[in-house]
Coordinates of C-alpha atoms in Angstrom, one line a residue:
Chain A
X1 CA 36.9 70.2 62.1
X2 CA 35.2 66.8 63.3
X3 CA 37.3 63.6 62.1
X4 CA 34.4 61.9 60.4
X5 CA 36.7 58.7 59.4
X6 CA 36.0 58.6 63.2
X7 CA 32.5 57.8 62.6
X8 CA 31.9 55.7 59.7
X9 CA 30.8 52.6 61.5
X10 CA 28.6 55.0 63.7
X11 CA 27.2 56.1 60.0
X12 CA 26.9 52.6 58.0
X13 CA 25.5 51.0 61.1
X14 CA 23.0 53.5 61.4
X15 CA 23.8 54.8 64.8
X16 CA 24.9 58.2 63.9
X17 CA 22.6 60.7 66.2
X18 CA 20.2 62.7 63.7
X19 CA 22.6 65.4 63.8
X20 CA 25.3 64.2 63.0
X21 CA 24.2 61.9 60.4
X22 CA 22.8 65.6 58.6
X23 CA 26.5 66.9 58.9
X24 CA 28.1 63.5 58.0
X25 CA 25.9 63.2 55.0
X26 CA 26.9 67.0 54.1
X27 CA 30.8 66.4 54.3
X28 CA 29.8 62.9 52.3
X29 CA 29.1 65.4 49.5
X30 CA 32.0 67.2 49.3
X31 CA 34.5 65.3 50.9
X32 CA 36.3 62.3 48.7
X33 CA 38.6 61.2 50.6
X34 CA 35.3 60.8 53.7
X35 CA 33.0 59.3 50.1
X36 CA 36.7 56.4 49.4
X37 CA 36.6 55.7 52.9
X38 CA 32.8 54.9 53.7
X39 CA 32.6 52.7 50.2
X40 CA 35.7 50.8 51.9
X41 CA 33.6 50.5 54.9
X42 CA 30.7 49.1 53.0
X43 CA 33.1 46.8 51.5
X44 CA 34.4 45.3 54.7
X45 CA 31.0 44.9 56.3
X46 CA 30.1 42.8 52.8
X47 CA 33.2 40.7 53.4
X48 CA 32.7 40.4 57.5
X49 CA 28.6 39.2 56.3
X50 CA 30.3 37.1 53.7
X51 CA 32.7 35.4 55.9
X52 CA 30.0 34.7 58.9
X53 CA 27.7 33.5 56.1
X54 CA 30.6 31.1 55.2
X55 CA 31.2 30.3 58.9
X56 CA 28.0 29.3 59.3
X57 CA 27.2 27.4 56.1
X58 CA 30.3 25.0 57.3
X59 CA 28.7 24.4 60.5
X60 CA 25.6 23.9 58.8
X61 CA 27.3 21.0 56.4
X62 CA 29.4 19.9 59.3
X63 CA 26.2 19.4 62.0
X64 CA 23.8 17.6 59.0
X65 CA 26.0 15.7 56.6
X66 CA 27.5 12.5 57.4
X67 CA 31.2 12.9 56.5
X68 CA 32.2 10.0 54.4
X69 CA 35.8 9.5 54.6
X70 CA 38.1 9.6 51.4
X71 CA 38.5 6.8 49.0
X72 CA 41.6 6.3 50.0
X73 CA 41.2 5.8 53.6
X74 CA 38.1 3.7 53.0
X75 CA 40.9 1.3 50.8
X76 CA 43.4 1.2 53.4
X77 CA 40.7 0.4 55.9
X78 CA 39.5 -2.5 53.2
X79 CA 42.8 -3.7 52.9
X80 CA 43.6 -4.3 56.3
X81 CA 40.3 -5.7 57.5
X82 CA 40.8 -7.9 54.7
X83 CA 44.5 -8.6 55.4
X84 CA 43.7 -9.6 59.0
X85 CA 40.4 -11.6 58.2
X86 CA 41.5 -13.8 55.6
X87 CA 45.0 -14.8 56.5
X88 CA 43.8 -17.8 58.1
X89 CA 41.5 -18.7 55.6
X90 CA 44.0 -18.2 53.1
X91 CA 46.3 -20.5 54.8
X92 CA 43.5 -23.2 54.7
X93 CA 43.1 -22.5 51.0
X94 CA 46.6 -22.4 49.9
X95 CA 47.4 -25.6 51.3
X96 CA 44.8 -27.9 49.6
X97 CA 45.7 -26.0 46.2
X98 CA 48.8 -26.6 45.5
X99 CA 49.2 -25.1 41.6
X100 CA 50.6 -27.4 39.6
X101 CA 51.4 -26.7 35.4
X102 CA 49.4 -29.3 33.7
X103 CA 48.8 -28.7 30.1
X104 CA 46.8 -30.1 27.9
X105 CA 46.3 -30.1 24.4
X106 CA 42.1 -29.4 24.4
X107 CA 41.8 -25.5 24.5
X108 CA 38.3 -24.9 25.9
X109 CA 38.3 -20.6 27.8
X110 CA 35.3 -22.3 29.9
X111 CA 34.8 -19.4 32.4
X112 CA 32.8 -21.5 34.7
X113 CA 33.1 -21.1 37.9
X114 CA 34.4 -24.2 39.3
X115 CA 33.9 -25.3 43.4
X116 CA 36.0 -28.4 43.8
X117 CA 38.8 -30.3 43.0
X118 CA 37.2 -33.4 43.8
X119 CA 36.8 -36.4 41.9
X120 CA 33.4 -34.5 39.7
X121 CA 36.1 -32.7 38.2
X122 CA 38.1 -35.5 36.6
X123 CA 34.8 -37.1 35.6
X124 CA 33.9 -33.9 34.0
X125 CA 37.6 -33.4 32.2
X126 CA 36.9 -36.9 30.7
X127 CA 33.8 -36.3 29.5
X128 CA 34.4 -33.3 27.3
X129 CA 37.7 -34.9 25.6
X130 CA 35.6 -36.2 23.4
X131 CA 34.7 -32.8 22.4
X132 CA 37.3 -31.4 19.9
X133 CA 35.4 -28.8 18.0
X134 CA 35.6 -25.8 20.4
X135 CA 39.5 -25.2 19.5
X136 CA 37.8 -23.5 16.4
X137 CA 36.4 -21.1 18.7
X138 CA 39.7 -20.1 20.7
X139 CA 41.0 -19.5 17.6
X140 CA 38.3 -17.2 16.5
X141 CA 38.9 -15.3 19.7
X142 CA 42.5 -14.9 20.1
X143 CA 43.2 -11.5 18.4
X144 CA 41.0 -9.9 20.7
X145 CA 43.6 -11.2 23.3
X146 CA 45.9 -8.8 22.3
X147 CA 48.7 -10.1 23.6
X148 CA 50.6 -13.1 23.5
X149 CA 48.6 -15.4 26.1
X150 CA 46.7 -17.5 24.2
X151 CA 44.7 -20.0 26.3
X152 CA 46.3 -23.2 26.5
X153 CA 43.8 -26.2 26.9
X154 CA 41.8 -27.2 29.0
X155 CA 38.0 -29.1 29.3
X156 CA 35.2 -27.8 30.6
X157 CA 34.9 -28.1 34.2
X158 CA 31.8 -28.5 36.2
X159 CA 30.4 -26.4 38.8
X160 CA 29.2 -28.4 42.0
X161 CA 26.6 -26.4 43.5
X162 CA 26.5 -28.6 46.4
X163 CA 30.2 -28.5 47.4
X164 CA 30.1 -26.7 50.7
X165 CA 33.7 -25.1 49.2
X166 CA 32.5 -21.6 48.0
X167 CA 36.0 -20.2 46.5
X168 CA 35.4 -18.9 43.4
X169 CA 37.6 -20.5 40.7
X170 CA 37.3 -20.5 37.2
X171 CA 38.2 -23.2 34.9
X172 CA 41.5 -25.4 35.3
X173 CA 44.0 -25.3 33.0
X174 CA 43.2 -22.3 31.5
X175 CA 45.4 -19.4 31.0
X176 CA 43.2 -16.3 30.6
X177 CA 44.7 -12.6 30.0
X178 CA 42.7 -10.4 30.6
X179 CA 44.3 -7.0 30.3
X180 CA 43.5 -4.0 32.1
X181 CA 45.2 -1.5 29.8
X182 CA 41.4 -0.8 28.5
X183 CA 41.5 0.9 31.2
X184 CA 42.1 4.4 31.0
X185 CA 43.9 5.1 34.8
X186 CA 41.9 8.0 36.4
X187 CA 44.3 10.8 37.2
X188 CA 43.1 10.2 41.2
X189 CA 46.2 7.2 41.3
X190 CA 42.9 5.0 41.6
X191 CA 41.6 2.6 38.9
X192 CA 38.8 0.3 39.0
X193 CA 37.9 -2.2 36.5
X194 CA 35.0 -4.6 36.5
X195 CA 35.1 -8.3 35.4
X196 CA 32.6 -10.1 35.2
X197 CA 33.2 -13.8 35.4
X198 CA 29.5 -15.2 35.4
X199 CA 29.8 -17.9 32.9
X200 CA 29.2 -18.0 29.6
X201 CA 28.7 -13.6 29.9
X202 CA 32.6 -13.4 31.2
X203 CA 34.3 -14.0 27.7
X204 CA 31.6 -11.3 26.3
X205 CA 32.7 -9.0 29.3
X206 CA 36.4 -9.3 28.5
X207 CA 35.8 -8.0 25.1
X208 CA 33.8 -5.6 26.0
X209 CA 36.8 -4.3 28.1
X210 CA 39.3 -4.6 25.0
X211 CA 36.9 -3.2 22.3
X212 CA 33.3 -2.5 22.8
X213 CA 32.2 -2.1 18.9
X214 CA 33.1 -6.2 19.1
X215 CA 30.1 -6.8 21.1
X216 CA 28.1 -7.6 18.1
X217 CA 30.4 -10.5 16.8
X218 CA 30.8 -11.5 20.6
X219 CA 27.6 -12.2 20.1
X220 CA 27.8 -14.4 17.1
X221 CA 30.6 -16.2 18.0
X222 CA 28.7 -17.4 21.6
X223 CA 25.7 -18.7 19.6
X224 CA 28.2 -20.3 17.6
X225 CA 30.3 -21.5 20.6
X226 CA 26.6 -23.1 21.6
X227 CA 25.7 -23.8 18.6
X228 CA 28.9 -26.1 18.3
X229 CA 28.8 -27.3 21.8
X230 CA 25.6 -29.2 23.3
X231 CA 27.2 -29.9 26.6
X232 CA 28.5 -26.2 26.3
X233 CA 25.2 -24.4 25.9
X234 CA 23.3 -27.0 28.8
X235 CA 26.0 -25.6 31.4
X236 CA 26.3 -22.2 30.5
X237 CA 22.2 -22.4 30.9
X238 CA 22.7 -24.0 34.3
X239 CA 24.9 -21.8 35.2
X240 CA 23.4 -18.5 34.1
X241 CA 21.9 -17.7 37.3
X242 CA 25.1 -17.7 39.4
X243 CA 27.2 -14.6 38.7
X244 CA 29.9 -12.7 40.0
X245 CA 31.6 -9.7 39.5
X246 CA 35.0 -9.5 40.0
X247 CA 36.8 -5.8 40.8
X248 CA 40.1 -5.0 40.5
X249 CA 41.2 -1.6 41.2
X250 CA 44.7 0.0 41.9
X251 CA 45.8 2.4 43.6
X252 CA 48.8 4.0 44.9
X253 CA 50.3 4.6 48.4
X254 CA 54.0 6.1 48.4
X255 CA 56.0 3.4 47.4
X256 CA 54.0 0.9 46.2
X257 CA 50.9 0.0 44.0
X258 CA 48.2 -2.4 45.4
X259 CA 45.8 -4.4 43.4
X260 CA 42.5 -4.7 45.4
X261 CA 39.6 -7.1 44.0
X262 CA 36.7 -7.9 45.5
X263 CA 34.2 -10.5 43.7
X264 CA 30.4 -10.7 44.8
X265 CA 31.4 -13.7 46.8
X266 CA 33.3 -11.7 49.1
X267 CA 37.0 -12.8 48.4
X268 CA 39.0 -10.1 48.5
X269 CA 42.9 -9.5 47.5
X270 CA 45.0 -6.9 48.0
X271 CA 48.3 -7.3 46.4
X272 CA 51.3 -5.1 47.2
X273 CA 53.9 -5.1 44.3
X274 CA 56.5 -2.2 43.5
X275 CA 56.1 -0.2 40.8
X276 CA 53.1 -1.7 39.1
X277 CA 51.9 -0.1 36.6
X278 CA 48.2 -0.6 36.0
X279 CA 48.9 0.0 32.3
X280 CA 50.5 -3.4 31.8
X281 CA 49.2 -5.2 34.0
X282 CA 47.8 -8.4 33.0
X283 CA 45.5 -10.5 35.2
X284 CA 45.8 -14.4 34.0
X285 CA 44.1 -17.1 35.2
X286 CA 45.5 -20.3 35.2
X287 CA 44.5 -23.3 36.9
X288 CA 42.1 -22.4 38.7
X289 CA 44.9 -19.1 40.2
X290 CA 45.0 -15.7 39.3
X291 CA 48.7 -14.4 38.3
X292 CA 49.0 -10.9 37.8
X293 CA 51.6 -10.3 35.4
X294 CA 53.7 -6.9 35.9
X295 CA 56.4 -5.8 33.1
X296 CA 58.5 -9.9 33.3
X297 CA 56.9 -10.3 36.4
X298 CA 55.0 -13.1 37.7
X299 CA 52.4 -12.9 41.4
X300 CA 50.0 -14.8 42.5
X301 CA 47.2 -13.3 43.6
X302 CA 45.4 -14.9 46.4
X303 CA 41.7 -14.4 47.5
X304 CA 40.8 -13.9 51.7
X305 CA 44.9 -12.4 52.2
X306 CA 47.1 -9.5 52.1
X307 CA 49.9 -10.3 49.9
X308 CA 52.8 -8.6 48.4
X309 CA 56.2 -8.8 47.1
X310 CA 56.5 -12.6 48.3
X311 CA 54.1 -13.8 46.2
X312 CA 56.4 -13.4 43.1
X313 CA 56.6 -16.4 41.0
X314 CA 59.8 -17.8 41.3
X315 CA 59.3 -21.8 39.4
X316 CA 60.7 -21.2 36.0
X317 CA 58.6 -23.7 34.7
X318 CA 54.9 -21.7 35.7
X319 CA 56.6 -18.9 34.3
X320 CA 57.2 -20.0 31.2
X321 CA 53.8 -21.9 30.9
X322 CA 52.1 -18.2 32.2
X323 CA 54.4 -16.4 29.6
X324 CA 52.6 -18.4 27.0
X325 CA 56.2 -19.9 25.6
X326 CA 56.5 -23.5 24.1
X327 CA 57.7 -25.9 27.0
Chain B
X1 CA -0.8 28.3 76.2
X2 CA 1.3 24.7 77.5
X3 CA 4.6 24.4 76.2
X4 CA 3.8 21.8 73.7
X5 CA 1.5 24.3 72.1
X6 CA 3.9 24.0 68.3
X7 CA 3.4 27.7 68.1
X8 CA 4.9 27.9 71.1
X9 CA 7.9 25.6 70.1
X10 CA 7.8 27.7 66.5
X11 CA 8.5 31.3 68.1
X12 CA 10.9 29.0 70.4
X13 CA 12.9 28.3 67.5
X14 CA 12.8 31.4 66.4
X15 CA 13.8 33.2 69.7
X16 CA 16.4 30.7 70.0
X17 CA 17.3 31.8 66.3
X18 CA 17.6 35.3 67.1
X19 CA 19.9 34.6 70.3
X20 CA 22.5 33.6 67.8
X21 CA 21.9 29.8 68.9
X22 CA 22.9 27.9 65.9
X23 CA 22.3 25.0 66.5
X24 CA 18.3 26.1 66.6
X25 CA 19.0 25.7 62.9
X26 CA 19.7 22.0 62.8
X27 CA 16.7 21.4 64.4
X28 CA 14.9 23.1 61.6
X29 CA 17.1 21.3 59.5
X30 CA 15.5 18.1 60.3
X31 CA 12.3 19.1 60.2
X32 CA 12.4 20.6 57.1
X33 CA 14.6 18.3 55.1
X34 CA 11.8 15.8 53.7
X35 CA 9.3 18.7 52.8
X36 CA 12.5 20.3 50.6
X37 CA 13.8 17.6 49.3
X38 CA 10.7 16.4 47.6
X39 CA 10.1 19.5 45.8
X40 CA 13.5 19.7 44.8
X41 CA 13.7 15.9 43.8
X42 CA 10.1 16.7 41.8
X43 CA 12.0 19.6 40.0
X44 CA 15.0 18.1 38.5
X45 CA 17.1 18.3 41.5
X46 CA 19.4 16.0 43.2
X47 CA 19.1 15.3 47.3
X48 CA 23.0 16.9 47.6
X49 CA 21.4 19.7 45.8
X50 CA 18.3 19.6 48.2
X51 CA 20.6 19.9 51.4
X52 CA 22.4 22.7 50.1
X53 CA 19.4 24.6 49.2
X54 CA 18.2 24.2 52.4
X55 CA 21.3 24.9 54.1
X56 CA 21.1 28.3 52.1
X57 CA 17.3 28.8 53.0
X58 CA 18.3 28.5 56.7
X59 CA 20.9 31.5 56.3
X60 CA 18.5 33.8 54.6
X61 CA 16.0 32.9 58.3
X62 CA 19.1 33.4 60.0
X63 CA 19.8 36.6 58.5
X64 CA 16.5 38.2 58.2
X65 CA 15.1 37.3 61.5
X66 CA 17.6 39.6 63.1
X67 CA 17.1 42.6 61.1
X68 CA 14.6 44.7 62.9
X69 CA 11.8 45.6 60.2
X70 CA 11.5 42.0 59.7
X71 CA 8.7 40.1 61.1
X72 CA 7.9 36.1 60.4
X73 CA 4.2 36.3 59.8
X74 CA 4.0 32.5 58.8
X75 CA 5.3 29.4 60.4
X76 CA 9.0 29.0 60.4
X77 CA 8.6 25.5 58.1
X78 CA 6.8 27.9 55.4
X79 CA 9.1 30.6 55.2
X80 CA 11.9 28.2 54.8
X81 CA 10.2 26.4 51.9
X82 CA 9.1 29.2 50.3
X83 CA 12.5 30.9 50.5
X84 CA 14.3 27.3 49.2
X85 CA 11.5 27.5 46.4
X86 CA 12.4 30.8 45.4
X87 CA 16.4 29.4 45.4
X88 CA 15.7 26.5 43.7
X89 CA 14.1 28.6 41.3
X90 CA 16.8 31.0 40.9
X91 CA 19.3 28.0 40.3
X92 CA 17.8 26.9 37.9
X93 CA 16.6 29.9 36.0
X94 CA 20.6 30.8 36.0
X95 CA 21.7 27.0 34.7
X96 CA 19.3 27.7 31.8
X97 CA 20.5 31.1 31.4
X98 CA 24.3 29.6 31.5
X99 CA 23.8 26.8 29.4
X100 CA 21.6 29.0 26.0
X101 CA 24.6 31.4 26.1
X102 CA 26.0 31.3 23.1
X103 CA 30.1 30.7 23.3
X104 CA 31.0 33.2 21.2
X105 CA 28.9 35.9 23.2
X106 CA 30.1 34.5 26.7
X107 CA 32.4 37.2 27.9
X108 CA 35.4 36.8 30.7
X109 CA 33.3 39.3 33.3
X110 CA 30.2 37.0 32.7
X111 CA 31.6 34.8 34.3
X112 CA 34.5 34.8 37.0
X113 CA 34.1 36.9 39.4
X114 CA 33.3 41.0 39.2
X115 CA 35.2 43.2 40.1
X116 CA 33.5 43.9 43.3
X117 CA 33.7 40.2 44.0
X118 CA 37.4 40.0 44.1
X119 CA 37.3 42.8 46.0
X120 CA 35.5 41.2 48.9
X121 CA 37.2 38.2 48.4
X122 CA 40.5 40.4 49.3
X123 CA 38.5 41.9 52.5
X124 CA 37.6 38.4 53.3
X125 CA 41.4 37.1 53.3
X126 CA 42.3 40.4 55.1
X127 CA 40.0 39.9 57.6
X128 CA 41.4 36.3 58.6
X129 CA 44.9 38.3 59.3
X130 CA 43.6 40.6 62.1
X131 CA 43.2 38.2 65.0
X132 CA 40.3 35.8 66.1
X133 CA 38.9 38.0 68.6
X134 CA 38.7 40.6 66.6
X135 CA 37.2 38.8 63.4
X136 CA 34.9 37.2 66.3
X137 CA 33.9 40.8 67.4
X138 CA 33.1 41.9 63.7
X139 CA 31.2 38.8 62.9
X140 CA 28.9 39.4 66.3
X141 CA 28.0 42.4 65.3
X142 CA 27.9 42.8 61.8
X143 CA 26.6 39.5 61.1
X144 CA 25.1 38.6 63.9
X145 CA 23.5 41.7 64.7
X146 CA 23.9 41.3 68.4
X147 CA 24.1 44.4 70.4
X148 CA 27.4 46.3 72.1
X149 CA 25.5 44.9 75.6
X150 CA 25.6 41.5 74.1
X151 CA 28.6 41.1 73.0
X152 CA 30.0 42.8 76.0
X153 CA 28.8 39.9 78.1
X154 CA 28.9 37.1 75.8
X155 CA 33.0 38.3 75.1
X156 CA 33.7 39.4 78.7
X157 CA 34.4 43.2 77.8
X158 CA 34.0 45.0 81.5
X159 CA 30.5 47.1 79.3
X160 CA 29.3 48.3 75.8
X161 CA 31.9 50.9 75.8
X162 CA 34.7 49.0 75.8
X163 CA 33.7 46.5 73.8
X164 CA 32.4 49.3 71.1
X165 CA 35.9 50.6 71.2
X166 CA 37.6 47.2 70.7
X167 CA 35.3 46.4 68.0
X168 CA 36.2 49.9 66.2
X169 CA 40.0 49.2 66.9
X170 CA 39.1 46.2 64.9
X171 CA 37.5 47.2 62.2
X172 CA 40.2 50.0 62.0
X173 CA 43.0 47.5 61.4
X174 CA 40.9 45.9 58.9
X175 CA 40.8 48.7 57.3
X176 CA 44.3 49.7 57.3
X177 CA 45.6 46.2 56.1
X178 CA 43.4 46.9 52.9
X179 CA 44.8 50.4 52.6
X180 CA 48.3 49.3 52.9
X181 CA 48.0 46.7 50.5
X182 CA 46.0 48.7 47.8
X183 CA 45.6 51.9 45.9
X184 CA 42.1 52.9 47.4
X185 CA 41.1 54.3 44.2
X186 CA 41.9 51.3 41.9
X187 CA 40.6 48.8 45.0
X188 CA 36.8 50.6 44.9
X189 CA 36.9 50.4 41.0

């Protein structure tokens, strides 16, 4: 008797001689195990088709799609470009700002950007002292601050759009939380949150990252912030056209957790600290400096530069004015 | 009939096709891409979902042109959209389908794989245990479709003989890795 396991391949590839094919087709009929063995056969030539069609679907997606490399990669590439651009620049930067705790009794949360520290500034401070009624309108705001930093004062700064300086800065003597535990962190150890600091839309923005169902009395309380505040409303009008967004995200490499922004005006930061936890992290702004405050921690965050660990706030005194305590 | 004749450079493509030259599909790729992505964009599809649709249409060519009773009658660029029309189709026919299914009707075969699925799926693993040459082999002929003569020369095998028998040896051990992994009766269903 013939093995016909012998000629399977012969039979499901069609290459069985016409007489053969009659007797294979016979035994087929009675023979099980022969019927087990060609259905395996069939099987196998599926899977061999299956796998080629695989094979060449990959080279298809390989030959005609631009690979775009992970998220991750793309950060690390950010991060250094950044860290080896800007040093210099921050250098520059750092020097003519030195960051010293000035408080003053006026509380104004003017997020205007603000381009000098030149004499314009000090004209400007002087100007709105005589403008007491927009304490009223911290107050109304703090509880959406949800924490503890409450701004201390500060008068409203002008923005010199001829100053050839193009750092972004936001009002003086300001401290501004802005939290990021809105922020649900996405379970890809990345998190990205979106400020928006153009002007008299930032405060709005921060809400909107704390609780968006406050947008509507966001709303009142900036016509009432105008309302109150002639000066207030002409600037914020002026200065409605200039925006930027402000990014921060996170995320993770095996040790450490950087904070990355980015802001439409190109500065960029990428700050290294250990175990930061984007859940309490705070971002202040005081004095024209970014702080990012992590559990009792205190680091400056500098635009154009790489920093890290050094960057911890060590002068008591700026920590206590950042932690929001009574000097 | 010059060489820049584009019926010429059509069955070109398609000769090239049938030679197993894959990279004759990119070229079709390109050409092709706008004319898909259009209709896809015009029905409700993204462009990712364009490029895979014609990534898929350009398998089907690649498949069909090599079995023997078929013959392209039109222009390779209209059999590839009408084959991506006809996927598009069925994409979206089965997202409809998937989405009015009622939850409480939706049953666990609906929608994992069938039986016979995970059973090729287990061939499919098997076969990435038997050796590249050999997988190589099976893949020349079986999806290919080249000939014993072919592969003889393209894999260096001395004629069709011996490559016929190292292609059976093959698929022999194929077969045996299945068998000694699973009950053959339970494994067919």
């Amino acid at each position: 008797m013939k093995d016909w396991t012998e000629h399977i391949e012969d039979y499901l590839s069609g290459q069985l001689s016409p007489q053969d094919l009659k007797a294979f087709t016979k035994e087929l009929e009675t023979n099980a195990t022969l019927k087990q063995e060609v259905a395996l056969g069939k099987l196998l030539i599926e899977a061999i088709e299956k796998t080629g069609e695989l094979d060449l679907k990959d080279y298809l997606i390989k030959h005609t799609t631009t690979a775009t490399p992970s998220k991750t990669k793309y950060y690390w590439t950010f991060g250094a470009a950044a860290a080896i651009l800007i040093f210099g620049i921050f250098m520059y930067n750092a020097s003519e700002e030195p960051v010293t705790a000035k408080k003053e009794p006026k509380s104004y949360f003017g997020f205007e950007e603000l381009e000098n520290t030149t004499a314009e500034v000090s004209k400007a401070k002087r100007k709105k002292k005589t403008e007491p009624k927009i304490a009223q309108i911290d107050d109304d705001d703090r509880p959406l601050d949800s924490s503890n930093y409450i701004a201390q004062g500060d008068e409203l700064a002008f923005l010199d759009e001829n100053t050839a300086e193009s750092r972004m800065m936001l009002s003086s003597n300001t401290i501004i939380p802005i939290s990021i535990a809105a922020v649900t962190p996405p379970p890809v150890k990345e998190s990205t949150i979106t400020y928006d600091y153009s002007n008299s839309k930032s405060r709005a923005l921060k809400k909107e990252v704390f609780s968006k169902n406050k947008i509507a009395s966001r709303k009142d309380r900036d016509s009432l912030s105008a309302a109150n505040n002639e000066k207030t409303k002409e600037i914020k009008k002026q200065k409605a056209q200039k925006k930027y967004t402000f990014q921060v995200s996170f995320y993770e490499n095996e040790s450490d957790t950087i904070l990355l922004c980015n802001s439409t005006s190109e500065e960029k930061v990428d700050l290294e600290v250990d175990n930061l936890s984007p859940e309490n992290a705070v971002i202040l702004l005081y004095k024209n400096t970014y702080y990012l405050k992590s559990g009792e921690d205190f680091y400056q965050i500098y635009f154009n530069q790489s920093s890290s660990i050094e960057s911890k706030i060590t002068d008591i005194e700026l920590i206590d004015i950042l932690k929001g305590e009574p000097e | 009939m010059s060489q820049s004749n584009p019926l010429d450079k059509n069955s070109l493509v398609l000769e090239k096709i049938k030679a197993g030259d894959k990279a004759a599909l990119l070229d079709l790729y390109e050409s092709n891409l706008s004319m898909v992505s259009n209709h896809i964009l015009k029905n409700n599809g993204s462009r990712d979902e364009a490029k895979d649709i014609l990534h898929d249409s350009l398998i089907v060519l690649w498949n069909n042109i090599r079995k023997p009773d078929f013959k392209l009658t039109s222009k390779p660029s209209t059999y590839i959209m009408a084959v991506s029309k006809n996927l598009w189709l069925k994409k979206l026919s089965k997202a409809k389908r998937e989405s009015s299914k009622d939850i409480t009707t939706l049953n666990v075969s609906d929608h994992p794989l069938s039986v016979h699925q995970i059973d090729v799926k287990k061939a499919m693993l098997a076969l990435d245990e038997i050796g590249d040459t050999c997988k190589q082999i099976l893949s020349k002929f079986y999806f290919d479709g080249f000939s014993m003569k072919e592969i003889a020369s393209q894999m260096n095998y001395a004629n069709a003989d011996t490559a016929k028998a190292k292609k059976h040896q093959c698929f022999k051990r194929l077969s045996e890795i299945i068998k000694s992994r699973y009950n053959l009766t339970d494994f067919l269903g």
